[in-house]
Amino acid sequence: MKCLNYHQARILCLFILHSPVAITMSKPYRSAANTYKYQVFPVEGMDNFYTIYVAGEVVTVEIDPEAESDPKKILEWRVVNTNKSRLMFITTNGFGYVLYNKTYVKPVKRPSGYLLSGNFIMLGDNKVIHAQLVLEYSTDPFTYLDLLYFNESSQEPQLEIVDQIKWFTSEDGKHLSHWNILTHIFIGDKLYIAIGRDLVAQGQISIMRLCLNQGDAILSSAVEVYFEAEFAAKAYFVYKLGKLDDESKRFSLLVERNYAGQQLVGSYERYFIDNYSTIFDEVAENCAKGVDGYITMHDVITFNNKGCQPRIVTTCSFPKFYIPSYKLNLEKHLEPKTMLRLFVIHDGYPFEETRFIFLEGISFYDCPLSSINAALSPECTPKYPYDINRYFFYFNYITSTLFWLDQEAKTFGHTNFNCERFKDCFSCIMFGYNSKCTWDNVYCKSNSSFVDATSASVNFCFKITNFKPRSLAEGSKSKRIFINFIGVPDWRADLDFKIYVKIGSDSCDKLTFVYEPEAGYKVICQMDIRRVGKFKINVTFAYEHYGNSIPIVAISNNFITFRSAGQTDGTILFAQIFALFLVFMVFFIAVLFIFCPCDGKGRKRARKRLSSEISLRMRSISRTISGINHKSMNPKLKWKLMTRLKGKSSSESSRSGSRY
């Protein structure tokens, strides 16, 4: 073994220390995929129990009233981790706390003077992106974004500042009068943040992209595009996962604006960002090349148009204080003037619909975006009466349902998810199971009782009806397996819909999903045999974008046999040998009938000759079977063949003796 010298070892050590560990962001839940504000939701029917959502992870905890007696304050916690025994959270007063074993609350130690006010984006793994809220010009230094780590493992839990995007120079505070995170969305291994900022008399909205695979260096991956826009009260990303006729409409930002003097009336503007997945890479590359029109974020804020200086960068790693920037000229799509919402929900795939919850008098309404011109339009669904002085309404991103807090009684009420919106068994179970939806032969319905996930998803929505061949050998020219099934809906052709076929411990190397008018839906599985034996076929349909969608599975009732190269199927081998034996016996008996003398001595000689011949043939067959490779036939099948042949020979000998 070759040893490393000192310099090689030192370089290796430095490489390991500085190699970024990717932030392992879990898959978001269906209704929380675009953005979410609240993370704590009451468990229906269980007092003092709450379900907590943190960056795609869910945990249910009990919170003793001695730790916090006000349910409204609990619902407003910004929770950092999912450790039940040491639950770390941020309150609205700007402090961090730790809840020990549901009963005892202790403050988190933080750097002197650091206040947890503004906006937070939970990344999981106890990491948080924090943006301070800037509302006026300032000569005091501030930071644009902070990466924080809440250390729960230390004896005294504490807040650590991992990295920051600080103001670039003292000139920043002279130009910037407003900085606020409006919304954010996780798409794959990227984080997109919409930021509202005011520069002197110019309003802008910046969309900043960060790369999660950069780990603690995530802030060094920042790149932005921006466009001019008036001051935005709120904004919401709308991202559609399904098939679209116009790909430019997949990613957009919905901006809410208030009318002066009218607190409950406003309007919405929509901005579509075309080629969102590549435009940020193009900005980074062109900025590195010094292309005209591409500058840095600092130049934008200080109105300096000197442009990017050529340098070597990658699309997800930039030098300190180097944030590539580019101005977009986006078309503003105006939505009708309407009543202001309580909140906005993007109902994810398969609905792909943005819905608004409106207040109208003492009632509130659930309306799709297409009908927000009138809160009382036919498309809107009226909900329960709303008393602004008594009830607070929230949206549960885990179950996709509304709930409310009775501030006087300190109790919660819940709505049921409208399961009938799912039109087939697949979508009902795959996307509706966590909303308590079950399939009842012809329609999807709500079910308050618990249904086991396996019972609801395995051999329920669809079943394997047939597959061929039933046996396959290593080295076969054709390595394709044809699997037919019933129960698959038409939307199965969606590009984001995944199919997996597993046979034993191996999976198909190549899959083709086809439809035949006579045979129905079929999967063609092509795979190399890596393990011999008998296995059932497992076909799984999954939608992998959401953490709370469950896979739909079908398992075959029959087995498929994989054989080693040169091996003969045991059943075929048995049939071939047995057929040859029967042909021989019929032929030999016929010869005896024709040539055998009819006196007593002849019968004795014939019987002796027949017995001797059968024994000879049996020894020959036994040697043939023994010569077969031990892998070519199951030992039980070999024993069964020998037994049946010996039994047959004894029977024939007996009959020949009695006949003659």
CSV table of N, CA and C in Angstrom, one decimal, residues 38-41 67-79 89-93 392 405 407 410:
chain,number,residue,atom,x,y,z
A,38,TYR,N,-47.3,28.7,8.1
A,38,TYR,CA,-47.5,28.0,9.4
A,38,TYR,C,-47.0,26.6,9.3
A,39,GLN,N,-46.5,26.1,10.4
A,39,GLN,CA,-45.9,24.7,10.5
A,39,GLN,C,-46.5,23.8,11.5
A,40,VAL,N,-47.3,24.4,12.4
A,40,VAL,CA,-47.8,23.6,13.5
A,40,VAL,C,-49.3,23.5,13.4
A,41,PHE,N,-49.9,22.3,13.5
A,41,PHE,CA,-51.3,22.0,13.2
A,41,PHE,C,-51.8,21.1,14.3
A,67,ALA,N,-46.0,24.4,29.4
A,67,ALA,CA,-45.0,25.0,28.6
A,67,ALA,C,-45.5,26.2,27.8
A,68,GLU,N,-46.8,26.0,27.3
A,68,GLU,CA,-47.4,27.1,26.6
A,68,GLU,C,-48.9,26.9,26.6
A,69,SER,N,-49.7,27.8,27.2
A,69,SER,CA,-51.1,27.6,27.4
A,69,SER,C,-51.9,28.3,26.3
A,70,ASP,N,-51.3,29.1,25.5
A,70,ASP,CA,-52.0,29.8,24.4
A,70,ASP,C,-51.9,29.0,23.1
A,71,PRO,N,-52.9,28.4,22.6
A,71,PRO,CA,-52.8,27.6,21.3
A,71,PRO,C,-52.4,28.5,20.2
A,72,LYS,N,-52.8,29.8,20.2
A,72,LYS,CA,-52.5,30.6,19.1
A,72,LYS,C,-51.0,30.9,19.0
A,73,LYS,N,-50.3,31.0,20.1
A,73,LYS,CA,-48.9,31.2,20.1
A,73,LYS,C,-48.2,30.0,19.6
A,74,ILE,N,-48.7,28.8,19.9
A,74,ILE,CA,-48.1,27.5,19.5
A,74,ILE,C,-48.2,27.4,17.9
A,75,LEU,N,-49.4,27.8,17.4
A,75,LEU,CA,-49.5,27.8,15.9
A,75,LEU,C,-48.6,28.7,15.2
A,76,GLU,N,-48.1,29.7,15.9
A,76,GLU,CA,-47.2,30.7,15.2
A,76,GLU,C,-45.8,30.4,15.4
A,77,TRP,N,-45.4,29.3,16.1
A,77,TRP,CA,-44.0,28.9,16.2
A,77,TRP,C,-43.4,28.6,14.9
A,78,ARG,N,-42.2,29.1,14.6
A,78,ARG,CA,-41.4,28.7,13.5
A,78,ARG,C,-40.5,27.6,13.9
A,79,VAL,N,-40.8,26.3,13.6
A,79,VAL,CA,-40.1,25.2,14.2
A,79,VAL,C,-38.9,24.8,13.3
A,89,PHE,N,-37.6,26.1,18.4
A,89,PHE,CA,-38.5,26.9,17.6
A,89,PHE,C,-38.2,28.4,17.8
A,90,ILE,N,-38.8,29.2,17.0
A,90,ILE,CA,-38.6,30.7,17.0
A,90,ILE,C,-40.0,31.3,17.2
A,91,THR,N,-40.1,32.2,18.1
A,91,THR,CA,-41.4,32.9,18.4
A,91,THR,C,-41.5,34.2,17.7
A,92,THR,N,-42.7,34.8,17.8
A,92,THR,CA,-42.9,36.1,17.1
A,92,THR,C,-42.2,37.3,17.8
A,93,ASN,N,-41.7,37.0,19.0
A,93,ASN,CA,-41.0,38.1,19.7
A,93,ASN,C,-39.5,38.1,19.4
A,392,PHE,N,-59.9,32.4,14.5
A,392,PHE,CA,-58.7,32.6,13.6
A,392,PHE,C,-58.6,31.4,12.7
A,405,LEU,N,-59.4,28.3,15.1
A,405,LEU,CA,-59.2,28.3,16.6
A,405,LEU,C,-60.2,29.3,17.1
A,407,GLN,N,-60.9,31.5,19.8
A,407,GLN,CA,-60.0,32.2,20.8
A,407,GLN,C,-60.6,32.2,22.2
A,410,LYS,N,-60.7,28.3,23.4
A,410,LYS,CA,-59.4,27.7,23.2
A,410,LYS,C,-59.5,26.3,22.6
